[in-house]
Short mmCIF file of C-alpha atoms and ligand atoms in Angstrom, two decimals:
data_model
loop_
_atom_site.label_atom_id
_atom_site.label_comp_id
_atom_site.label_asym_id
_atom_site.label_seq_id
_atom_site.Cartn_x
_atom_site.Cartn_y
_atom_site.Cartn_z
CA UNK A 7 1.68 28.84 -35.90
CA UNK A 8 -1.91 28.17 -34.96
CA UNK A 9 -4.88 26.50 -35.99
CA UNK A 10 -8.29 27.11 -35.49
CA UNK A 11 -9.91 23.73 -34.76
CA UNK A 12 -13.35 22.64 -34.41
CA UNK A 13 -14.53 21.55 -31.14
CA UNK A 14 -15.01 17.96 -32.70
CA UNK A 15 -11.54 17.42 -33.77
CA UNK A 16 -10.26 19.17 -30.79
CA UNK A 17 -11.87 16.56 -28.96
CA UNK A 18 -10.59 13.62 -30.76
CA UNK A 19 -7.39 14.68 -30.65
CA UNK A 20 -7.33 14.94 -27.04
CA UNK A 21 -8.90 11.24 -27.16
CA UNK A 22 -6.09 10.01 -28.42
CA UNK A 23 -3.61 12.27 -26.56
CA UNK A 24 -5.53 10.83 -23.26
CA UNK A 25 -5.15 7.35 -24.57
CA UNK A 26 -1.49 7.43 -25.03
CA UNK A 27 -1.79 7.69 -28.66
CA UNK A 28 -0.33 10.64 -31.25
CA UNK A 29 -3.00 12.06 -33.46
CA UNK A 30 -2.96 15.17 -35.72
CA UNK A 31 -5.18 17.00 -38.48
CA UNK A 32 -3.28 16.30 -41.85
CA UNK A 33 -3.02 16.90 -45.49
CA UNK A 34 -5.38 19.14 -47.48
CA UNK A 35 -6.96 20.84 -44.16
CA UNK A 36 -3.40 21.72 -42.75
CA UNK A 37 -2.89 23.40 -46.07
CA UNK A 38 -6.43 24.59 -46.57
CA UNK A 39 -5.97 26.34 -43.30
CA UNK A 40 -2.68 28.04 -43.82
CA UNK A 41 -3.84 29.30 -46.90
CA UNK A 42 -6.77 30.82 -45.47
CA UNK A 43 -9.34 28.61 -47.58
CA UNK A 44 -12.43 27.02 -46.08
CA UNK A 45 -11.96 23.66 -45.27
CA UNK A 46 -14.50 20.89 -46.30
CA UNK A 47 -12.83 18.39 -44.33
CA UNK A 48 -10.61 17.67 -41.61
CA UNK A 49 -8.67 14.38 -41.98
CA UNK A 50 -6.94 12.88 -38.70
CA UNK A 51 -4.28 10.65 -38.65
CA UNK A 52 -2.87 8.90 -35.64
CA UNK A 53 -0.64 6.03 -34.11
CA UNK A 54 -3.31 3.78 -32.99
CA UNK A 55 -4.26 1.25 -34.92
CA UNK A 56 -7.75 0.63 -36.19
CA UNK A 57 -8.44 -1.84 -32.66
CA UNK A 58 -7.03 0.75 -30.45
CA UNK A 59 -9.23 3.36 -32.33
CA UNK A 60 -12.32 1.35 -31.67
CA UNK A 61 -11.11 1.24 -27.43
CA UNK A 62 -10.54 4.90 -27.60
CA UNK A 63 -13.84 5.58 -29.01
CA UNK A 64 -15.86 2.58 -27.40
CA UNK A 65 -18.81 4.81 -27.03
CA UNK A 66 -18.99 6.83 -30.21
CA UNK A 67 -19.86 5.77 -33.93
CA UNK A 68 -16.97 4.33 -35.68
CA UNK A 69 -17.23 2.92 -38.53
CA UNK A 70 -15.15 0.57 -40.55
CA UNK A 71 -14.80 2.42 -43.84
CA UNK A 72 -11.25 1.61 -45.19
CA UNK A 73 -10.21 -0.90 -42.26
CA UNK A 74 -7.87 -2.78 -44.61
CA UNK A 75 -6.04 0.38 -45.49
CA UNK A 76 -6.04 1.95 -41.31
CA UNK A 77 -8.82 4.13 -42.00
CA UNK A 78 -11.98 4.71 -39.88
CA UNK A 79 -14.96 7.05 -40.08
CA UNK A 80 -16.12 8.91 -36.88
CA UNK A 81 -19.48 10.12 -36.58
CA UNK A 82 -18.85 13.10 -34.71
CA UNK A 83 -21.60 15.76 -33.84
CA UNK A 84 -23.32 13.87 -37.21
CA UNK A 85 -19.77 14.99 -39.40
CA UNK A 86 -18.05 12.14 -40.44
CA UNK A 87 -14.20 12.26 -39.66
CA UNK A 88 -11.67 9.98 -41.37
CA UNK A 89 -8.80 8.62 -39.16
CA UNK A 90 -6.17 6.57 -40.36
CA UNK A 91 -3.10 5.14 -38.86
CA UNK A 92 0.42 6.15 -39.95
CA UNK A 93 1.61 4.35 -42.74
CA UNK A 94 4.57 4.28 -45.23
CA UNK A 95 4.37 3.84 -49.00
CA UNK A 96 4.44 0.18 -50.00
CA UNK A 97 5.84 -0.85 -53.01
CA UNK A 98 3.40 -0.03 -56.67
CA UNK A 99 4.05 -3.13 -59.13
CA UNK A 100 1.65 -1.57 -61.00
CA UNK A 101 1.79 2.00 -60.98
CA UNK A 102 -1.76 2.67 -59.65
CA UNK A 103 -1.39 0.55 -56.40
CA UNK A 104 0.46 -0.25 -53.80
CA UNK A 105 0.57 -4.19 -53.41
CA UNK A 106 0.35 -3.81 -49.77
CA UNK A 107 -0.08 -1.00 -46.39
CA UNK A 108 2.12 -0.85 -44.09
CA UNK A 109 1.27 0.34 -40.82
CA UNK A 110 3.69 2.97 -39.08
CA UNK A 111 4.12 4.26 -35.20
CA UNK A 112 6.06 7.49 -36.26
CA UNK A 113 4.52 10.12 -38.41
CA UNK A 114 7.15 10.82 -40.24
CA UNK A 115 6.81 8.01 -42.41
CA UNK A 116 3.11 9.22 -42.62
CA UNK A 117 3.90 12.21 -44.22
CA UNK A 118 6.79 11.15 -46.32
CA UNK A 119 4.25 8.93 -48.24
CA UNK A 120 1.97 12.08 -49.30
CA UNK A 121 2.75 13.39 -52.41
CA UNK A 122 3.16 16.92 -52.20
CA UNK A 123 5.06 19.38 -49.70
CA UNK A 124 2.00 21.23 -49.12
CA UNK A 125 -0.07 18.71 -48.52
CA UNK A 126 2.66 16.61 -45.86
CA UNK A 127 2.28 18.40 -43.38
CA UNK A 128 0.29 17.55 -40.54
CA UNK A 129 -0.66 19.70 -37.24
CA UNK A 130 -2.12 19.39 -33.31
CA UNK A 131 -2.09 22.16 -30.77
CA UNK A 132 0.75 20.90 -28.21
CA UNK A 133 2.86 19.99 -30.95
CA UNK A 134 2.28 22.69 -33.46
CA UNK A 135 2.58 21.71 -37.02
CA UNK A 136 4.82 19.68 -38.36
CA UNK A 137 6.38 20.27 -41.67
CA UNK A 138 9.38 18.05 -42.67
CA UNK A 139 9.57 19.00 -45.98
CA UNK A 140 9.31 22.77 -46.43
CA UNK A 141 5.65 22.75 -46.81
CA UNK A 142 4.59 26.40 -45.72
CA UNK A 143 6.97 27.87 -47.13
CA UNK A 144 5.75 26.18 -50.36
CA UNK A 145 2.29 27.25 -49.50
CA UNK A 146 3.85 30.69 -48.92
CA UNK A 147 5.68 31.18 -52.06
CA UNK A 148 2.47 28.99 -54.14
CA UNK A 149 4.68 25.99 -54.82
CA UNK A 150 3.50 22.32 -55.82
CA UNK A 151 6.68 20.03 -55.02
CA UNK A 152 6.74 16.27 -54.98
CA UNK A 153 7.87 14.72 -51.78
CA UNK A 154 11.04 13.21 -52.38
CA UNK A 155 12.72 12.38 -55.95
CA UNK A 156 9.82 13.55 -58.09
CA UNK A 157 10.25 10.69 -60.96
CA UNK A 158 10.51 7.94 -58.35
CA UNK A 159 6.92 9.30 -56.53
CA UNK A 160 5.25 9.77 -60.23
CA UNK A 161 6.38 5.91 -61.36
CA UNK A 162 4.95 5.08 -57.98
CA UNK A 163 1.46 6.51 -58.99
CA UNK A 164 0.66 8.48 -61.78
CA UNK A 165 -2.39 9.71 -60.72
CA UNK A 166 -0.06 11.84 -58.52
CA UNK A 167 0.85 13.73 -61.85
CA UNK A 168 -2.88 14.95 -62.71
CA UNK A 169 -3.39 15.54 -58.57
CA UNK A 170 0.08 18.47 -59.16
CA UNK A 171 -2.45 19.73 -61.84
CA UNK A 172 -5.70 20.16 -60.21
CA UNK A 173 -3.95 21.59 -57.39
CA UNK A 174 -1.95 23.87 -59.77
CA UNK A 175 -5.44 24.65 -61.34
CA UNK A 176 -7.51 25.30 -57.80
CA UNK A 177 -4.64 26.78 -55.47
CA UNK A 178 -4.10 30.23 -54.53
CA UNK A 179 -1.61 31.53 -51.63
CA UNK A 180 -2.66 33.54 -48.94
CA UNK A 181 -2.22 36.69 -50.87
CA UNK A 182 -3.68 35.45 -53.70
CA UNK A 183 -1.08 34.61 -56.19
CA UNK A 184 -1.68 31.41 -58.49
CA UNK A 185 0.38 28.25 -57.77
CA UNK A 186 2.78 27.09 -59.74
CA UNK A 187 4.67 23.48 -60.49
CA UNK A 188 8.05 23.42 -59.55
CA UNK A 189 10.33 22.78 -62.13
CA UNK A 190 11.42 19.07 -61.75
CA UNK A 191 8.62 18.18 -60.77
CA UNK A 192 7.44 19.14 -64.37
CA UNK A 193 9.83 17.54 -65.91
CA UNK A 194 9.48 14.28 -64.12
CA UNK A 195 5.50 14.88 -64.56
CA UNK A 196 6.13 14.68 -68.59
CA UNK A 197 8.51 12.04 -68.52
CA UNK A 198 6.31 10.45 -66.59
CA UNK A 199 2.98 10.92 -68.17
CA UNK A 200 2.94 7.78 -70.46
CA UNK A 201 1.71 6.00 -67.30
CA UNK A 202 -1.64 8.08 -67.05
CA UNK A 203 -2.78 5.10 -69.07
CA UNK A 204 -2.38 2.80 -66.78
CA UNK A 205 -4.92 4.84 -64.20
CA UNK A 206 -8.66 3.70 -64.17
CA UNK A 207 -10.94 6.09 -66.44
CA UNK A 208 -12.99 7.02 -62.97
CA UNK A 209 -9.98 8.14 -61.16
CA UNK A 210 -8.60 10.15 -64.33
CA UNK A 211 -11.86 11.91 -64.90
CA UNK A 212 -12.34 13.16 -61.37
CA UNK A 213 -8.85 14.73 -61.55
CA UNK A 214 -10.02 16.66 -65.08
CA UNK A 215 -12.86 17.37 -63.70
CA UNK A 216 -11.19 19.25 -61.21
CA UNK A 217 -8.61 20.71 -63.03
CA UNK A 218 -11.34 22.43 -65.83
CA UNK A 219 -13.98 23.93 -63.47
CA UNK A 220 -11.23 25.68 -61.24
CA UNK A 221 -10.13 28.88 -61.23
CA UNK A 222 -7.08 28.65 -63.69
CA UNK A 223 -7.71 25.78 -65.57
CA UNK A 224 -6.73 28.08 -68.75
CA UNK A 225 -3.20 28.32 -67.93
CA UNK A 226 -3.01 24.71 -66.10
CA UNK A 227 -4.89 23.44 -69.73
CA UNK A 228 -1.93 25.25 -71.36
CA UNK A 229 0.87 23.95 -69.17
CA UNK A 230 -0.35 20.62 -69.54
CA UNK A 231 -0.65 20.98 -73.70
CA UNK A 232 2.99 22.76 -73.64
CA UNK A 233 4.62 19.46 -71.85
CA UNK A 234 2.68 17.11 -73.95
CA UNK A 235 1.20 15.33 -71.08
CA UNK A 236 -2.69 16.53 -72.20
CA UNK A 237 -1.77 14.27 -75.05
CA UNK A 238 -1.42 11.44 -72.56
CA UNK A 239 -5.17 11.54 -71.10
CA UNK A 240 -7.66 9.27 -72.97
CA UNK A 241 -9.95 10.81 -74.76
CA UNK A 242 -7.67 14.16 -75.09
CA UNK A 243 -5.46 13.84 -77.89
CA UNK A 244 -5.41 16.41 -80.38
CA UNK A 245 -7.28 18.36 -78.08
CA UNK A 246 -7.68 22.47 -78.70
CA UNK A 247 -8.08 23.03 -75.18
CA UNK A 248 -5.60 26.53 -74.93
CA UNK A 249 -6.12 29.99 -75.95
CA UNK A 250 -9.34 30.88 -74.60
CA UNK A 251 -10.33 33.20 -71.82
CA UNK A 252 -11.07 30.25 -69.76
CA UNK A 253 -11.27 32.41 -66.50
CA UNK A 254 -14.52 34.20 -68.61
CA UNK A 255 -16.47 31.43 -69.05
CA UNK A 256 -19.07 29.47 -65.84
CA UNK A 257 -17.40 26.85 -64.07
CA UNK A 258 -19.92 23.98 -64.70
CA UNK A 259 -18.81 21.11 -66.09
CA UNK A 260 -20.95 20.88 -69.02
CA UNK A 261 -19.59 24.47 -69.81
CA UNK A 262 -15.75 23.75 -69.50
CA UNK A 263 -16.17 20.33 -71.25
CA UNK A 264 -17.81 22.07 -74.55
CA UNK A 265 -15.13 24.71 -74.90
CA UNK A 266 -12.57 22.23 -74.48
CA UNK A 267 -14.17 20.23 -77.24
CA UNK A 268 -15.65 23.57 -78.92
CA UNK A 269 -14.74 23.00 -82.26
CA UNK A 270 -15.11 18.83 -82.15
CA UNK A 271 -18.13 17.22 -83.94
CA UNK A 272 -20.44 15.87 -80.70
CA UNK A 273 -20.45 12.10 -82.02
CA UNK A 274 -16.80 12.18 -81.18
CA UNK A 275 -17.16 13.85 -77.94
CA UNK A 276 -19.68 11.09 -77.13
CA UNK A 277 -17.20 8.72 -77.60
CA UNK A 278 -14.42 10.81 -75.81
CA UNK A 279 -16.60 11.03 -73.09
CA UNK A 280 -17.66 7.90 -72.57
CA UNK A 281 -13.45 6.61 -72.25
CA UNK A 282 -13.38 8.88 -69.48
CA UNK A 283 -17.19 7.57 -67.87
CA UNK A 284 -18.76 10.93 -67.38
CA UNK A 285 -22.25 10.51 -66.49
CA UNK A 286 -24.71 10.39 -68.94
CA UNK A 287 -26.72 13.28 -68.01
CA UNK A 288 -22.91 15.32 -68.55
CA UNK A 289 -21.94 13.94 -71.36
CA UNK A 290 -25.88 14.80 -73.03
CA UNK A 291 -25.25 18.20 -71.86
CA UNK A 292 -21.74 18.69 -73.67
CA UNK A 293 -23.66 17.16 -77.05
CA UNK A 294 -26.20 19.80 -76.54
CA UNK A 295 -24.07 22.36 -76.62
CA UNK A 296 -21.88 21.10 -79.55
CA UNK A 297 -24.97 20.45 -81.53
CA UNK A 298 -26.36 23.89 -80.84
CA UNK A 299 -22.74 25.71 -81.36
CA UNK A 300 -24.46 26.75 -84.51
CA UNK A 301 -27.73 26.95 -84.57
CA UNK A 302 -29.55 29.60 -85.89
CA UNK A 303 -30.33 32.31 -82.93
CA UNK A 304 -32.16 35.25 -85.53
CA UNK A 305 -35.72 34.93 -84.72
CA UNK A 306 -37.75 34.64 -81.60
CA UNK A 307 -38.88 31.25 -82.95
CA UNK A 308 -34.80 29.97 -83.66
CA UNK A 309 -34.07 31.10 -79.64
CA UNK A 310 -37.37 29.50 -78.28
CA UNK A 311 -36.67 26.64 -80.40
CA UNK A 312 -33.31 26.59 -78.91
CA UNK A 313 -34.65 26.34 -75.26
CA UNK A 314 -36.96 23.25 -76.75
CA UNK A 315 -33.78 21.24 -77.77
CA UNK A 316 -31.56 22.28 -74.47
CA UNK A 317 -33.93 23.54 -72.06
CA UNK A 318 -34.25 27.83 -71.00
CA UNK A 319 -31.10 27.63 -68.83
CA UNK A 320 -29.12 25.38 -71.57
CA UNK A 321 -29.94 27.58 -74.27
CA UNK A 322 -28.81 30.38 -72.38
CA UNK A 323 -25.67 29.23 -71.42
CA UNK A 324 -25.01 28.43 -75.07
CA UNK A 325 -26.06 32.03 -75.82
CA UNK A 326 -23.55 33.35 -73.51
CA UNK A 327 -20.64 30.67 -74.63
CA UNK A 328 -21.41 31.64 -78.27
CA UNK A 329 -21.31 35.44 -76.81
CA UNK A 330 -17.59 34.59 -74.88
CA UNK A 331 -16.34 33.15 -77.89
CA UNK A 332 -16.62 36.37 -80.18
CA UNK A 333 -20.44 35.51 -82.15
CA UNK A 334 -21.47 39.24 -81.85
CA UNK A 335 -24.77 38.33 -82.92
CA UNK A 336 -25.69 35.89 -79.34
CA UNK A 337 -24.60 39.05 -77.26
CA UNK A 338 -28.20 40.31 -78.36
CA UNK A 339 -30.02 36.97 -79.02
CA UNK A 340 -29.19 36.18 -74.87
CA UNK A 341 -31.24 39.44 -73.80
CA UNK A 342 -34.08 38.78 -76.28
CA UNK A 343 -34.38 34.77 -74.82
CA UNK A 344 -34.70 36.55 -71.90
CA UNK A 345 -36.80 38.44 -72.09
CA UNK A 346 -39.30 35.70 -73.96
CA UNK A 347 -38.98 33.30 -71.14
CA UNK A 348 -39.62 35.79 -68.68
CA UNK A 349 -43.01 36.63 -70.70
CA UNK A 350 -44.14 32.69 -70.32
CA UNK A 351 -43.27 32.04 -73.80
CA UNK A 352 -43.78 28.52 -74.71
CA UNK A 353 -40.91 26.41 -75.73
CA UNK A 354 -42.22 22.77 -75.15
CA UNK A 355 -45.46 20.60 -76.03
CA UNK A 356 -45.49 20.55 -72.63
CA UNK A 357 -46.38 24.19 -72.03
CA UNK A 358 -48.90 24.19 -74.63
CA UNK A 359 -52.30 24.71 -73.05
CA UNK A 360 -53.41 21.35 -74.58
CA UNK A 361 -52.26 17.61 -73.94
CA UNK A 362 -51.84 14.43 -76.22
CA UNK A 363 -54.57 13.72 -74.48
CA UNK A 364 -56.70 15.91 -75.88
CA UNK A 365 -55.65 14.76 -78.97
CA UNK A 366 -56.36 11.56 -78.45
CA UNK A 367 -60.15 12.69 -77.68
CA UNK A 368 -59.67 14.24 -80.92
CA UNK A 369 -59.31 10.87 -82.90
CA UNK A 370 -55.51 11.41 -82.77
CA UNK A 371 -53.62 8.22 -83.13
CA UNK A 372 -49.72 7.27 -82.52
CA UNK A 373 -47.17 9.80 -84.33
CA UNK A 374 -50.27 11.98 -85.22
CA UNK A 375 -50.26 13.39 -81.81
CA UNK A 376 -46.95 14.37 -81.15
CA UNK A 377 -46.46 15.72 -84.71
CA UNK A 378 -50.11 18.11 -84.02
CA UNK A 379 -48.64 19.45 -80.80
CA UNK A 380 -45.56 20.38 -82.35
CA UNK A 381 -47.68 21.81 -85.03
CA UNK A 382 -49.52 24.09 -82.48
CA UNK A 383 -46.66 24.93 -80.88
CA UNK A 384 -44.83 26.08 -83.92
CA UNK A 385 -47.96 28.32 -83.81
CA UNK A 386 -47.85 29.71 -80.48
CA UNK A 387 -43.83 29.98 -80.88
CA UNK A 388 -44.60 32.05 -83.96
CA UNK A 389 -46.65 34.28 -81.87
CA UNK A 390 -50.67 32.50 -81.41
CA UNK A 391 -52.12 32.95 -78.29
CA UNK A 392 -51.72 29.65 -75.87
CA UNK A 393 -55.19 29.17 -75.14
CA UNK A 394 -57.09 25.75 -75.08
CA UNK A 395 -60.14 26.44 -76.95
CA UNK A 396 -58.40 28.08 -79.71
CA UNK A 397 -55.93 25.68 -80.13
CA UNK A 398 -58.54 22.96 -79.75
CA UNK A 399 -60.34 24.72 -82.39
CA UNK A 400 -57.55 24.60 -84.66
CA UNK A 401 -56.46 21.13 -84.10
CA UNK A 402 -59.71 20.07 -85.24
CA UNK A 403 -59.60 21.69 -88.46
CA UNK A 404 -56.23 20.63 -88.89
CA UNK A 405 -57.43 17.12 -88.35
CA UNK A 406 -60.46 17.36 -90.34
CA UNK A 407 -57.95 18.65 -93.59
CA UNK A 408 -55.63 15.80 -92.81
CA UNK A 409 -58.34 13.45 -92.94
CA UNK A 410 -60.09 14.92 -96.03
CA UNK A 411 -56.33 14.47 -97.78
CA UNK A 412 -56.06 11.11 -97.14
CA UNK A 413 -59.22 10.04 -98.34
CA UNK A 414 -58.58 11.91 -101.84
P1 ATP B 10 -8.83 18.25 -51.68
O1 ATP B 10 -9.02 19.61 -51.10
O2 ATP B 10 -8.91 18.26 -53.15
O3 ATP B 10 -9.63 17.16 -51.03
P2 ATP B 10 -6.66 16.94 -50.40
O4 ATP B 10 -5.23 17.32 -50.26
O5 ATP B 10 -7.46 16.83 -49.16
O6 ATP B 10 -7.29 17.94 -51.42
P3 ATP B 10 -7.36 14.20 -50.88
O7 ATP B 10 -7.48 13.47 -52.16
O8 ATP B 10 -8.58 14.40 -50.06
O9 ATP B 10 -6.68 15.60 -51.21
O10 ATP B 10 -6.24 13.45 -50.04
C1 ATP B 10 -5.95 13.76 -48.71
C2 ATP B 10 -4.43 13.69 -48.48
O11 ATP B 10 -3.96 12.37 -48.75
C3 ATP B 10 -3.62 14.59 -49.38
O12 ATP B 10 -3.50 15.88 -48.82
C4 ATP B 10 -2.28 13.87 -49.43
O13 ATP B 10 -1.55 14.12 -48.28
C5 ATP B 10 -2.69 12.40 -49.40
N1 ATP B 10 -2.88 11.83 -50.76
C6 ATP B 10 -4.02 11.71 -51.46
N2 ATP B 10 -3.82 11.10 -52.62
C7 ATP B 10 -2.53 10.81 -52.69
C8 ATP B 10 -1.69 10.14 -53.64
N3 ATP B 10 -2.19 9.71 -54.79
N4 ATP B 10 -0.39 9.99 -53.34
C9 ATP B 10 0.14 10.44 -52.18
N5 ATP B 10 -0.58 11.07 -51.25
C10 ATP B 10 -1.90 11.25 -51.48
MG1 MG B 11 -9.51 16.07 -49.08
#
């Protein structure tokens, strides 16, 4: 069993080796690697403590980034590497937590503390890798296992139970079969899943958003409904969530987050949302969406109309989630907003060939202005040609006939 190492971590490695110290790659890179994904980052833990890291490296950029907990960041050929001393699992008063760290010389209590099989196992190149728990064969066979007594490592930390999720969700073996949760650890996850409260909104959102934009978040959505823990996650009760094609639709979060609140009313979602802290700028893109799930989509107008309230690309990912979800009709209206954007048609005041400035030159005042552009670009929605003198032309008579009105 080999892995193909960087030069960088190569090199640390061999720091440490040179120093007297253990030190391997561990966790989701070990298991990235023997499941033939690409790896975003290679995490190193080792026997020396944070002091005798800063000796080792005296000359390099280390920096203090989780001292407290054994971890350091090296800046290595500008990448930033974590390293963190072996440590066992403290004790969690409250379920989220542990109270303290505990600092380890052996890395067997390292990887005993990790919560999966798959992700416990840790690897250099004299020692090979080392797997205590049956970790590649789970990554073989696509298994997500708890370390240990499954209830026991869920009470410790229940974040643990959305983590066997997201992995479930985004996992795939090296010949490409799904992964799956073994079966007490499902069991102990639902038992369990009463303590998701107890997690902070941030660290439960992450995890969600991980498990919807992956590959299989359909059937992980639908495992999680079927053992009642979706029920369990703020802001998801009584959610739909199961049944659709999930694996059809884009993998942006603003996409997965609609369908899963599809048929919800978007002042709820708001506040569904909001529990969980999405950013703003997500949770406005959701409401679009909802807001627009039926909108008319007939005329040239309705679709340009459409890319006024959610933008070109937001209207067209509506078009193609109304499409997805069986509206025959938005098949059609896609192409046609298409084809209309790619002709320059206007959409926004902002696109019109005049400005609320000129308006303003105009005589325009306050609320007059905006409501005159929209006016003209009702117009040049409906088919006028965007040109300034004509459309200065016209906002002068229009002026002139509101004027005229109000002096009746
Ligand atoms: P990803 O590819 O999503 O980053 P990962 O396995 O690297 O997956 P991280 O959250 O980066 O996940 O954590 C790195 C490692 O730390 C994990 O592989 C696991 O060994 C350990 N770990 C992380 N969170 C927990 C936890 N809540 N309980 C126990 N071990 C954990
Ligand atoms: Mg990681």
């Amino acid at each position: 069993m080999k892995i193909l190492l960087p030069d960088s971590i190569a090199d640390i490695l061999n720091t440490f080796e040179k120093n007297g110290f253990e030190a391997y790659v561990v966790g989701g890179c070990v298991r990235d690697s023997l499941l033939g994904r690409e790896i975003h980052d290679w995490d190193v833990t080792t026997s020396a403590t944070t002091e005798e890291m800063c000796r080792c490296f005296a000359e390099e950029r280390l920096l203090a980034t989780g001292e407290k907990h054994g971890t350091m960041t090296l800046i290595k050929d500008g990448m930033p590497v974590e390293i963190t001393t072996f440590r066992t699992e403290g004790v969690y008063s409250d379920g989220r937590h542990p109270d303290g760290v505990i600092f380890s010389r052996n890395l067997t209590d390292d990887l005993s503390r990790r919560d999966f099989t798959v992700n416990a196992m840790a690897y250099n190149p004299t020692k090979g890798l080392i797997d205590c728990f049956g970790g590649q064969k789970d990554c073989q066979d696509g298994i997500i296992r708890c370390v240990g007594e499954a209830a026991a490592r869920f009470t410790e930390d229940a974040l643990r139970i959305l983590r066997a999720f997201r992995f479930m969700s985004k996992l795939r073996t090296a010949e490409g079969l799904g992964f799956r949760i073994e079966a007490e650890t499902v069991h102990a996850a639902a038992d369990c899943a009463e303590r998701i409260g107890m997690l902070s909104a941030e660290r439960i959102r992450e995890e969600l958003e991980g498990i919807i934009t992956a590959e299989r978040a359909g059937e992980t959505l639908a495992l999680l409904k079927e053992t009642g823990i979706l029920q369990e996650i703020p802001g998801l009760e009584e959610t739909a969530a199961t049944g659709r094609e999930w694996a059809c639709f884009p993998r942006e979060l603003p996409v997965r987050m609609a369908l899963l609140f599809w048929d919800l009313p978007a002042e709820q979602v708001k506040r569904r949302m909001g529990l969980l802290r999405f950013k703003n700028s997500d949770i406005k893109s959701v409401c679009g969406l909802l807001e627009n799930s039926r909108a008319a989509i007939r005329s040239d107008e309705d679709l340009l109309m459409l890319a006024g309230r959610l933008e070109a690309e937001g209207a067209l990912v509506l078009l193609q989630m109304r499409s997805l979800l069986g509206e025959e009709e938005a098949q059609s209206a896609e192409k046609r907003l298409h084809n209309l954007l790619a002709e320059g048609r206007c959409f926004k005041t902002g696109q019109l060939a005049v400005s609320g400035n000129d308006m303003i030159q105009l005589g325009l005042k306050g609320r007059e202005i905006g409501c005159m552009l929209d006016r003209l670009l009702k117009e040049v929605m409906n088919g006028a040609p965007n040109e300034r003198a004509a459309l200065l032309k016209k906002a002068e008579r229009y002026f002139l006939e509101f004027i005229q009105k109000e002096n009746k």
